[in-house]
Coordinates of C-alpha atoms in Angstrom, one line a residue:
Chain K
M12 CA 29.7 -9.2 -5.1
S13 CA 28.1 -9.7 -7.9
S14 CA 27.8 -14.0 -8.1
V15 CA 25.2 -14.9 -10.6
H16 CA 22.6 -17.5 -8.5
E17 CA 20.4 -19.7 -10.4
E18 CA 17.5 -22.6 -9.6
A19 CA 14.4 -20.0 -8.0
P20 CA 12.9 -18.2 -9.5
V21 CA 14.3 -15.3 -11.9
G22 CA 12.2 -12.1 -11.8
T23 CA 9.8 -10.5 -10.4
G24 CA 6.8 -11.9 -12.2
S25 CA 3.6 -14.9 -10.2
T26 CA 1.2 -16.7 -11.1
F27 CA -1.4 -13.9 -9.9
S28 CA 0.4 -11.2 -11.7
R29 CA 0.8 -13.5 -14.5
R30 CA -3.5 -13.9 -14.9
L31 CA -3.7 -10.1 -14.3
G32 CA -1.7 -8.4 -16.7
L33 CA -3.6 -10.8 -19.5
L34 CA -6.6 -9.7 -17.5
V35 CA -5.5 -6.7 -18.3
A36 CA -4.2 -7.6 -22.1
V37 CA -7.8 -8.9 -22.9
G38 CA -9.1 -5.7 -21.9
L39 CA -6.8 -3.2 -23.5
V40 CA -8.0 -4.8 -26.2
A41 CA -11.2 -4.7 -25.6
V42 CA -10.8 -1.2 -25.4
F43 CA -9.2 0.0 -28.4
V44 CA -12.0 -1.6 -30.2
L45 CA -14.8 -0.5 -28.6
G46 CA -12.8 3.2 -28.6
I47 CA -11.7 2.9 -32.0
F48 CA -13.8 0.8 -33.8
L49 CA -17.6 0.3 -32.3
T50 CA -18.4 3.8 -30.3
E51 CA -19.8 6.9 -32.3
P52 CA -18.0 9.6 -32.9
D53 CA -19.3 13.2 -31.1
Q54 CA -21.5 14.9 -33.1
R55 CA -24.3 16.9 -33.0
I56 CA -26.9 19.6 -34.8
N57 CA -26.3 23.3 -33.5
P58 CA -30.4 23.8 -33.0
D59 CA -30.2 27.1 -34.1
T60 CA -27.8 27.2 -37.5
G61 CA -28.8 23.4 -38.2
E62 CA -24.9 22.0 -38.9
I63 CA -22.6 19.2 -37.2
I64 CA -21.0 20.5 -34.1
G65 CA -18.9 18.6 -31.3
Q66 CA -15.6 16.8 -31.6
F67 CA -15.8 13.9 -33.9
D68 CA -13.6 11.2 -33.6
A69 CA -11.2 13.6 -31.8
V70 CA -13.7 12.2 -28.3
R71 CA -11.8 9.1 -29.2
L72 CA -8.8 10.1 -27.4
L73 CA -12.1 10.3 -23.8
Y74 CA -10.7 6.7 -23.3
V75 CA -6.8 6.9 -23.0
H76 CA -6.5 10.8 -21.3
V77 CA -8.9 10.1 -18.7
P78 CA -7.7 6.6 -16.7
T79 CA -4.1 7.6 -17.8
I80 CA -4.6 10.9 -15.6
L81 CA -7.2 9.4 -12.2
M82 CA -3.7 6.5 -12.6
A83 CA -2.2 9.5 -12.2
Y84 CA -4.0 11.3 -9.2
L85 CA -3.7 7.6 -7.8
A86 CA 0.1 6.8 -7.4
F87 CA 0.3 10.5 -6.5
I88 CA -2.5 9.1 -3.0
V89 CA -0.4 6.1 -3.0
T90 CA 3.0 7.8 -3.0
A91 CA 1.3 10.1 -0.2
V92 CA -0.4 7.1 2.4
G93 CA 3.0 5.3 1.2
S94 CA 5.2 8.5 2.9
F95 CA 3.1 8.5 5.6
M96 CA 3.3 5.4 6.7
Y97 CA 6.8 4.9 6.7
L98 CA 7.5 7.7 9.1
R99 CA 5.1 6.6 11.5
K100 CA 6.5 2.4 11.3
K101 CA 9.6 3.1 10.3
S102 CA 9.7 -0.4 7.6
M103 CA 11.0 -0.5 4.1
A104 CA 8.1 -2.1 2.3
W105 CA 6.1 1.5 3.0
D106 CA 8.8 3.2 1.4
I107 CA 9.9 0.7 -1.1
L108 CA 5.6 1.6 -1.4
A109 CA 5.9 5.2 -2.2
Y110 CA 9.2 5.4 -4.3
S111 CA 7.6 2.7 -6.5
A112 CA 4.4 4.8 -6.9
A113 CA 6.2 7.4 -8.0
E114 CA 7.8 6.3 -10.4
V115 CA 5.0 4.5 -12.1
G116 CA 2.5 7.7 -11.1
V117 CA 5.4 9.7 -13.4
V118 CA 4.6 8.3 -16.4
F119 CA 0.7 8.3 -15.6
T120 CA 1.2 11.8 -15.3
F121 CA 3.6 12.1 -18.9
L122 CA 1.2 10.8 -21.1
G123 CA -1.5 12.1 -19.2
L124 CA 0.1 15.5 -20.4
L125 CA 0.7 14.0 -23.4
T126 CA -2.9 13.1 -24.4
G127 CA -4.9 16.0 -22.9
S128 CA -2.2 18.5 -25.1
I129 CA -2.9 16.1 -28.0
W130 CA -7.0 16.2 -27.3
G131 CA -6.7 19.1 -27.2
R132 CA -5.2 20.7 -30.1
P133 CA -7.7 20.2 -32.6
I134 CA -11.3 20.9 -29.8
W135 CA -8.8 24.2 -28.4
N136 CA -7.1 24.9 -30.9
T137 CA -4.4 25.4 -28.4
W138 CA -1.2 22.4 -27.7
W139 CA -1.6 23.7 -24.2
Q140 CA -3.9 26.4 -21.7
W141 CA -1.7 28.6 -18.6
G142 CA -4.4 29.3 -15.9
D143 CA -7.2 26.1 -17.1
V144 CA -6.8 24.7 -12.8
R145 CA -6.8 20.1 -13.7
I146 CA -4.0 21.3 -16.3
M147 CA -1.5 23.3 -14.2
T148 CA -2.5 21.1 -10.9
T149 CA -0.8 18.5 -13.0
L150 CA 1.9 20.0 -14.0
V151 CA 2.7 20.9 -10.6
M152 CA 2.3 17.5 -9.5
F153 CA 4.3 16.1 -12.2
L154 CA 7.6 18.5 -11.4
M155 CA 7.1 17.3 -7.7
Y156 CA 7.4 13.8 -8.7
I157 CA 10.3 15.2 -10.3
G158 CA 11.9 16.2 -8.2
Y159 CA 11.1 13.3 -5.4
L160 CA 12.0 11.0 -8.1
A161 CA 15.5 12.8 -8.5
L162 CA 16.1 13.1 -4.3
R163 CA 15.2 9.4 -3.8
S164 CA 17.4 8.7 -6.6
V165 CA 20.5 10.0 -5.0
E166 CA 23.6 8.0 -4.2
A167 CA 23.1 7.7 -0.1
A168 CA 25.4 6.0 2.2
D169 CA 22.3 5.1 4.4
P170 CA 19.2 4.1 3.0
G171 CA 17.5 4.7 6.0
I172 CA 17.9 8.6 6.0
Q173 CA 17.2 8.4 2.2
A174 CA 13.8 7.0 2.8
R175 CA 13.0 9.4 5.9
R176 CA 13.4 12.3 3.5
A177 CA 12.0 11.1 1.3
A178 CA 8.7 10.9 2.9
I179 CA 8.6 14.1 4.5
V180 CA 9.1 14.8 0.6
G181 CA 6.4 12.5 -0.6
L182 CA 4.3 13.6 2.9
I183 CA 4.8 17.7 2.2
G184 CA 3.7 17.2 -1.4
V185 CA 0.3 16.6 -0.5
L186 CA 0.6 20.4 0.5
N187 CA 0.9 22.0 -2.4
I188 CA -2.0 20.3 -4.0
P189 CA -4.8 22.4 -3.3
I190 CA -2.9 25.6 -2.4
V191 CA -2.2 25.5 -6.5
N192 CA -6.0 24.6 -7.1
R193 CA -7.1 27.9 -5.1
S194 CA -5.0 29.6 -6.8
V195 CA -5.5 28.8 -10.1
E196 CA -8.7 29.5 -9.8
W197 CA -8.7 32.8 -8.6
W198 CA -6.8 33.7 -11.7
P199 CA -8.8 35.0 -14.1
N200 CA -11.5 32.7 -15.4
R201 CA -9.9 30.5 -18.4
T202 CA -11.0 27.0 -17.3
I203 CA -11.5 25.5 -20.7
H204 CA -12.1 22.6 -19.2
Q205 CA -15.6 21.3 -19.7
R206 CA -17.7 20.8 -16.8
S207 CA -17.3 17.3 -15.5
T208 CA -19.4 15.9 -18.6
F209 CA -20.8 12.7 -15.7
L210 CA -23.1 15.3 -13.9
E211 CA -24.6 16.8 -17.4
D212 CA -25.4 13.4 -18.4
K213 CA -24.1 14.2 -22.1
F214 CA -22.9 10.1 -23.2
D215 CA -24.8 7.6 -24.9
G216 CA -24.6 4.2 -23.3
L217 CA -21.1 2.7 -25.9
T218 CA -19.3 5.7 -24.4
F219 CA -20.1 5.5 -21.0
F220 CA -19.3 1.9 -20.8
T221 CA -15.7 2.2 -22.8
L222 CA -14.9 4.9 -20.3
M223 CA -15.8 3.0 -17.6
L224 CA -14.0 -0.4 -18.5
A225 CA -11.2 1.8 -19.7
L226 CA -11.0 2.9 -16.4
L227 CA -11.0 -1.0 -15.1
V228 CA -8.8 -1.9 -17.7
F229 CA -6.1 0.8 -16.4
A230 CA -7.0 0.4 -12.7
G231 CA -6.0 -3.9 -13.7
L232 CA -2.6 -2.3 -15.6
F233 CA -2.0 0.2 -12.5
S234 CA -2.0 -3.0 -10.6
W235 CA 0.0 -5.0 -12.3
L236 CA 2.3 -2.2 -12.7
M237 CA 2.8 -1.1 -9.0
M238 CA 3.0 -5.3 -8.4
H239 CA 6.4 -5.1 -10.5
R240 CA 7.9 -2.2 -9.3
F241 CA 7.4 -2.7 -6.1
R242 CA 8.9 -6.5 -6.1
L243 CA 12.2 -5.2 -8.7
G244 CA 12.5 -2.5 -5.4
W245 CA 12.2 -4.9 -2.4
L246 CA 14.3 -6.8 -4.8
Q247 CA 16.9 -4.2 -4.6
H248 CA 17.3 -3.6 -1.5
Q249 CA 17.8 -7.0 -0.8
R250 CA 20.6 -6.6 -3.5
D251 CA 22.3 -3.6 -1.9
T252 CA 21.8 -4.9 2.1
E253 CA 23.4 -8.3 1.7
G254 CA 26.6 -7.2 1.4
L255 CA 26.0 -5.6 5.0
D256 CA 24.4 -9.0 6.0
V257 CA 27.4 -11.0 5.4
A258 CA 29.3 -8.6 6.7
I259 CA 26.8 -8.2 9.8
S260 CA 27.6 -12.2 9.5
A261 CA 31.6 -11.8 9.3
R262 CA 31.9 -9.4 12.0
R263 CA 29.6 -11.8 14.8
A264 CA 31.4 -14.9 13.5
E265 CA 34.9 -12.7 15.0
A266 CA 33.1 -11.7 18.0
E267 CA 32.2 -15.1 19.5
G268 CA 35.3 -15.9 19.2
Q269 CA 37.2 -17.9 15.3
F270 CA 39.7 -16.3 15.3
A271 CA 42.3 -15.1 12.2
T272 CA 45.3 -16.5 11.4
V273 CA 48.1 -14.1 10.2
A274 CA 50.2 -16.4 6.9
V275 CA 54.0 -15.8 6.9
D276 CA 53.8 -13.4 4.9
G277 CA 51.8 -11.1 7.2
S278 CA 48.3 -12.0 4.5
V279 CA 44.6 -12.7 6.9
V280 CA 43.7 -15.7 6.9
D281 CA 39.9 -16.3 8.4
G282 CA 39.6 -19.5 10.4
S283 CA 36.1 -19.8 10.4
E284 CA 33.9 -22.6 8.3
S285 CA 32.5 -20.9 5.5
Chain H
M6 CA -12.3 9.0 -39.7
T7 CA -11.8 12.5 -38.9
Q8 CA -8.7 13.9 -36.8
L9 CA -6.6 10.1 -37.0
G10 CA -3.5 12.0 -37.0
Y11 CA -4.5 13.0 -33.0
I12 CA -5.9 9.7 -32.5
I13 CA -3.5 8.0 -33.7
A14 CA -0.4 9.7 -32.2
G15 CA -3.0 10.4 -28.2
W16 CA -3.4 5.8 -28.2
V17 CA 0.1 5.2 -29.6
S18 CA 1.9 6.8 -27.1
T19 CA 0.2 6.2 -24.4
F20 CA 0.1 2.3 -25.4
G21 CA 3.9 3.0 -26.2
V22 CA 4.9 4.3 -23.6
L23 CA 2.9 2.0 -20.9
G24 CA 4.2 -1.4 -23.3
A25 CA 7.6 0.3 -23.3
Y26 CA 7.5 0.8 -19.3
A27 CA 6.2 -2.9 -18.3
V28 CA 8.5 -4.9 -20.4
L29 CA 11.6 -2.4 -19.1
L30 CA 9.8 -3.1 -15.5
I31 CA 10.0 -7.2 -16.4
N32 CA 13.7 -7.1 -17.7
R33 CA 15.0 -5.2 -14.5
G34 CA 12.9 -6.6 -12.2
K35 CA 14.7 -10.3 -14.0
A36 CA 18.5 -8.7 -13.7
V37 CA 17.8 -7.9 -10.3
S38 CA 16.7 -11.2 -8.7
R39 CA 19.4 -13.3 -10.8
E40 CA 22.3 -10.9 -8.5
V41 CA 20.4 -11.8 -4.8
A42 CA 20.6 -14.7 -3.3
E43 CA 17.9 -17.6 -3.8
D44 CA 17.9 -17.8 -0.4
R45 CA 16.3 -13.8 -0.5
R46 CA 14.7 -14.1 -3.8
R47 CA 11.2 -13.8 -2.8
W48 CA 8.9 -10.3 -2.4
M49 CA 8.4 -10.0 1.0
T50 CA 9.8 -12.8 3.6
T51 CA 8.8 -13.3 7.1
D52 CA 10.6 -11.3 9.1
M53 CA 10.7 -7.3 7.2
P54 CA 13.7 -5.6 7.8
E55 CA 14.0 -2.3 9.7
A56 CA 15.2 1.0 8.3
A57 CA 18.9 1.4 7.8
G58 CA 19.4 -1.6 5.7
A59 CA 19.5 -4.1 8.9
K60 CA 17.7 -7.3 8.6
G61 CA 15.2 -8.2 11.5
K62 CA 17.4 -11.7 13.0
Chain F
M16 CA 12.2 31.5 20.9
R17 CA 14.8 33.3 22.6
E18 CA 17.1 30.3 21.0
A19 CA 15.6 31.1 17.2
L20 CA 16.2 34.5 17.5
L21 CA 20.1 33.5 18.8
I22 CA 20.2 31.1 15.9
A23 CA 18.8 34.4 14.2
G24 CA 21.1 36.6 15.0
K25 CA 24.1 34.0 14.7
D26 CA 23.2 33.8 11.1
L27 CA 23.5 37.0 10.2
R28 CA 26.4 37.9 12.0
V29 CA 28.1 35.3 10.3
E30 CA 26.5 37.0 6.9
A31 CA 27.7 39.8 8.4
R32 CA 31.3 39.2 8.1
S33 CA 31.0 37.4 4.9
R34 CA 29.2 39.4 3.5
I35 CA 28.4 37.1 0.7
V36 CA 24.4 38.4 0.2
L37 CA 25.8 41.7 -0.4
N38 CA 28.8 41.6 -2.3
Q39 CA 27.7 38.6 -4.2
V40 CA 24.1 37.9 -4.2
A41 CA 22.9 41.8 -4.5
P42 CA 24.9 42.7 -7.2
F43 CA 23.3 38.7 -8.7
A44 CA 19.5 40.4 -8.7
V45 CA 20.2 43.4 -10.4
L46 CA 21.5 41.4 -12.9
V47 CA 19.0 40.3 -13.9
L48 CA 16.7 42.8 -13.6
V49 CA 18.8 43.8 -16.2
L50 CA 19.3 41.5 -18.6
F51 CA 15.4 41.7 -18.4
G52 CA 16.0 45.4 -19.7
F53 CA 17.7 44.0 -22.1
A54 CA 15.5 40.8 -23.4
F55 CA 12.6 43.2 -23.4
D56 CA 14.6 45.8 -25.8
A57 CA 12.3 48.0 -23.6
S58 CA 14.0 51.2 -25.8
V59 CA 10.9 49.9 -28.4
E60 CA 8.3 49.1 -25.8
T61 CA 8.3 50.3 -22.8
D62 CA 4.8 49.3 -22.2
A63 CA 5.5 45.4 -22.5
L64 CA 8.0 45.7 -19.2
V65 CA 6.0 48.3 -16.8
R66 CA 3.3 45.6 -18.4
F67 CA 5.4 42.0 -17.3
T68 CA 7.4 44.0 -14.4
P69 CA 5.2 42.2 -11.3
G70 CA 6.2 38.9 -12.8
L71 CA 10.4 39.6 -13.5
F72 CA 9.5 40.7 -9.8
W73 CA 8.9 37.8 -8.2
V74 CA 10.9 35.1 -10.8
T75 CA 13.8 37.4 -9.4
V76 CA 13.2 36.6 -6.4
L77 CA 12.8 33.4 -6.5
F78 CA 16.2 32.8 -8.7
V79 CA 17.2 35.3 -5.5
A80 CA 15.7 32.8 -2.7
L81 CA 17.5 29.9 -4.0
L82 CA 21.4 31.1 -3.6
T83 CA 20.7 33.0 -0.3
L84 CA 19.2 29.3 0.8
Q85 CA 21.7 27.5 -0.3
R86 CA 24.0 30.4 1.7
S87 CA 21.8 28.8 5.1
V88 CA 22.9 25.8 4.3
A89 CA 26.2 25.7 3.8
V90 CA 26.6 27.9 7.1
E91 CA 26.6 24.8 8.7
L92 CA 28.2 22.1 7.2
G93 CA 31.7 23.4 8.0
D94 CA 33.3 21.6 10.7
S95 CA 30.1 19.6 11.7
A96 CA 28.5 22.1 12.8
M97 CA 24.9 21.3 12.2
S98 CA 25.1 18.4 14.7
G99 CA 26.8 20.5 17.4
L100 CA 23.3 22.0 16.6
R101 CA 21.3 19.2 16.6
L102 CA 23.0 18.2 20.1
S103 CA 22.9 21.3 21.2
G104 CA 19.5 20.8 22.9
V105 CA 18.2 23.1 21.3
S106 CA 14.8 21.8 20.0
G107 CA 13.5 21.8 16.2
V108 CA 11.4 23.8 16.0
R109 CA 13.6 26.7 17.3
I110 CA 16.8 25.6 15.0
F111 CA 13.8 26.0 12.0
A112 CA 12.8 29.5 13.2
G113 CA 16.0 30.7 13.3
K114 CA 17.9 29.9 10.5
A115 CA 14.5 30.7 8.0
L116 CA 14.4 34.2 9.5
A117 CA 17.5 34.9 8.7
V118 CA 16.7 33.5 5.7
I119 CA 13.2 35.6 5.5
V120 CA 15.8 38.5 6.8
Q121 CA 18.2 38.7 4.5
L122 CA 14.9 37.9 1.5
L123 CA 13.4 41.3 2.4
A124 CA 16.0 43.1 2.2
L125 CA 17.1 41.8 -0.9
E126 CA 13.5 43.1 -1.9
V127 CA 13.9 45.6 -0.7
L128 CA 16.6 47.0 -3.6
L129 CA 14.2 44.9 -6.1
V130 CA 11.5 47.1 -5.6
A131 CA 13.7 50.5 -6.0
G132 CA 15.2 48.5 -9.1
V133 CA 11.9 48.6 -11.1
V134 CA 11.4 52.5 -9.6
V135 CA 14.5 53.1 -12.0
F136 CA 14.6 50.8 -14.7
Y137 CA 11.4 50.0 -15.7
G138 CA 10.3 52.9 -14.2
S139 CA 7.1 51.4 -12.1
R140 CA 5.1 53.7 -9.6
V141 CA 3.8 52.4 -5.8
S142 CA 0.8 52.9 -5.7
D143 CA -0.5 51.3 -2.7
I144 CA 2.6 50.7 -0.8
L145 CA 1.0 48.9 2.2
L146 CA 0.2 46.4 -0.1
L147 CA 2.7 46.6 -1.9
V148 CA 4.9 46.0 1.7
L149 CA 2.8 42.9 3.0
T150 CA 3.0 41.4 0.1
C151 CA 6.9 41.0 0.1
L152 CA 6.6 40.3 4.3
L153 CA 4.1 37.1 3.6
A154 CA 6.0 35.8 0.2
A155 CA 9.5 36.1 1.8
V156 CA 8.2 34.5 5.1
G157 CA 7.0 32.1 2.5
I158 CA 10.0 31.8 0.4
G159 CA 11.8 31.5 3.7
T160 CA 10.1 29.1 5.5
A161 CA 9.5 26.6 2.5
G162 CA 13.1 27.1 0.7
S163 CA 14.6 26.1 4.6
L164 CA 12.5 23.2 4.8
Y165 CA 13.4 21.5 1.6
G166 CA 17.0 22.2 2.0
V167 CA 17.6 20.8 4.8
L168 CA 16.0 17.8 2.8
A169 CA 18.8 18.1 0.3
V170 CA 21.7 18.9 2.2
G171 CA 24.3 15.9 2.9
L172 CA 23.7 14.1 -0.1
G173 CA 26.5 15.7 -1.8
V174 CA 24.1 17.4 -4.4
R175 CA 23.1 20.1 -3.1
E176 CA 23.1 22.6 -5.1
T177 CA 21.2 21.0 -8.4
L178 CA 19.2 19.6 -6.1
L179 CA 17.3 22.3 -4.7
P180 CA 15.7 24.2 -7.0
I181 CA 13.8 21.3 -8.7
L182 CA 12.8 20.5 -5.4
L183 CA 11.3 24.0 -4.8
L184 CA 10.7 25.7 -7.4
P185 CA 6.9 23.6 -7.9
V186 CA 7.0 23.9 -4.5
L187 CA 6.3 28.2 -5.2
A188 CA 4.4 28.5 -7.8
P189 CA 1.6 29.7 -5.6
V190 CA 3.5 32.5 -3.9
L191 CA 5.0 32.9 -7.3
I192 CA 0.8 33.4 -9.0
G193 CA 0.0 35.8 -5.3
A194 CA 2.3 37.3 -5.6
T195 CA 2.7 38.3 -9.2
K196 CA -1.3 39.4 -8.9
A197 CA -0.7 41.3 -5.7
F198 CA 1.9 43.4 -7.5
D199 CA 0.0 43.5 -10.6
D200 CA -2.3 45.4 -8.0
A201 CA 0.4 47.4 -6.2
L202 CA 2.3 48.8 -8.6
G203 CA -1.2 49.9 -10.2
V204 CA 0.0 47.8 -13.7
A205 CA -3.8 46.0 -14.0
V206 CA -6.7 45.9 -12.5
V207 CA -7.1 43.2 -9.9
N208 CA -7.9 42.8 -6.4
G209 CA -4.1 42.4 -4.8
W210 CA -5.8 41.8 -1.3
A211 CA -7.9 39.1 -2.3
W212 CA -4.2 37.1 -3.4
L213 CA -2.2 38.8 0.2
S214 CA -4.6 35.9 1.6
L215 CA -3.6 33.2 -0.7
L216 CA 0.3 33.9 0.2
A217 CA -1.0 34.2 4.5
A218 CA -2.8 30.5 3.7
F219 CA 0.2 29.7 2.0
A220 CA 2.6 30.9 4.9
V221 CA 0.8 30.0 8.2
A222 CA 0.9 26.0 6.2
Y223 CA 5.1 26.1 5.4
V224 CA 5.2 27.7 9.3
V225 CA 3.0 24.7 10.3
A226 CA 4.8 22.2 8.1
G227 CA 8.7 22.8 8.9
A228 CA 7.9 23.5 12.4
L229 CA 6.7 19.8 12.5
S230 CA 9.4 18.5 10.1
Y231 CA 12.5 19.6 10.4
G232 CA 13.4 18.0 13.7
L233 CA 12.7 14.9 11.9
V234 CA 15.4 15.9 9.8
L235 CA 17.6 16.8 11.4
E236 CA 17.3 14.0 13.6
D237 CA 19.3 11.6 10.7
M238 CA 22.0 14.0 10.3

């Protein structure tokens, strides 16, 4: 049943999404220019030895790592909320929202872990660190996303049932985050993430501004991706239920007294107007 | 610039993956919307389908 | 409560008759221990095996738990037994309690076997038996409840064998972490306060008893 329909708008774009996309693109360029060229590298003089220490240029990874991680967490929350609302309202829109956030979220989580690893190598001299609370919690969150998407992508006879199960998984997954967080915190303390630099006020003005801008731009990017992914999911839902609706209409047509005629060779010809 | 390799790796992978995903989404969107009947093609109709695929009307 | 015990009893009786856990899962558990023994070349480095026993023990328990849970779910799949259970009018909470209880009992038996295994094969010495027993108990409750819930979530989709591990194992990470630490203490392998880690296992168990009780019925409705 894959007939091709023309004329109505194709794709998931809209005026708003195109404008947002443009803004985000401009913002990304700005963040790039600021982050790579205009901000200062992290250099300090050790008061005791007089030598120059710090992250030097590696600090520029701050502007991609922190936003991607924060968007990953945001997506997780959206999945949980969507799952909860789906269980309450049973409307497919919430399920599609949860599913979309999970897919977008797994991309951001992957990037967050990747940029974190890349940033960690020159700074902490290791690609990975077991026992760091944030890394472990994010890793478990990533694995749970994968499980959720695996569950969701199985061919199911009834999308409603599949949606309900996914919603339960999406909601219960939230339970796990504080538990994992607590358990890793109690491990012999090997946290290498520095305590939040915001609180210690070590940022200079332009660095802080660039980070804030990057957060804003990535939030815009996240929204843009969510819009398209949601619309895609909605269209898929329409496509998948189209066959069902046609069958339902045909059944109703039969019930309302339009009889089918049986041809001479035994084949059934539907006598209704179409 | 010091540690240039890491900076490039981090930024390129971020922009690259996100860009590729964005392109993928747009293409998937176009492909699927072509398979859907015109009147159902916009993303939210006034009567929202219930769960289990049954349409509101 | 009676109904839950009835369901648990039914599952255990099915196991007693088919003996799958006894004949297949238990040997598999011992086999994993043996494989670790080969892999760690304990003839040269006896210390490595002892040092890592808690971790190896609990990883083995997780693998074995997956098999046990698959069985628990598979028992209901023949002859639409799951629909029969649902239509019997027993509430979801009680079915959940019964199924989880049966799994917990089987896990406890397997844990006992594995403790014997590490004592024999890895030379472990139990320095705090009470801690050991409580850890095994709490971990079994956590794995049994979380596992029963995820087991029924993955059922009926035709791919449950491969889907259950990927859904369940990330969720069980805290149990692995906590139980390993507690065993570090109970087996005298490391200087750590195992009793503090027990509280983590207890929190996990409580969380999933509640989560399962609330959601199991929901999942059953769809089957």
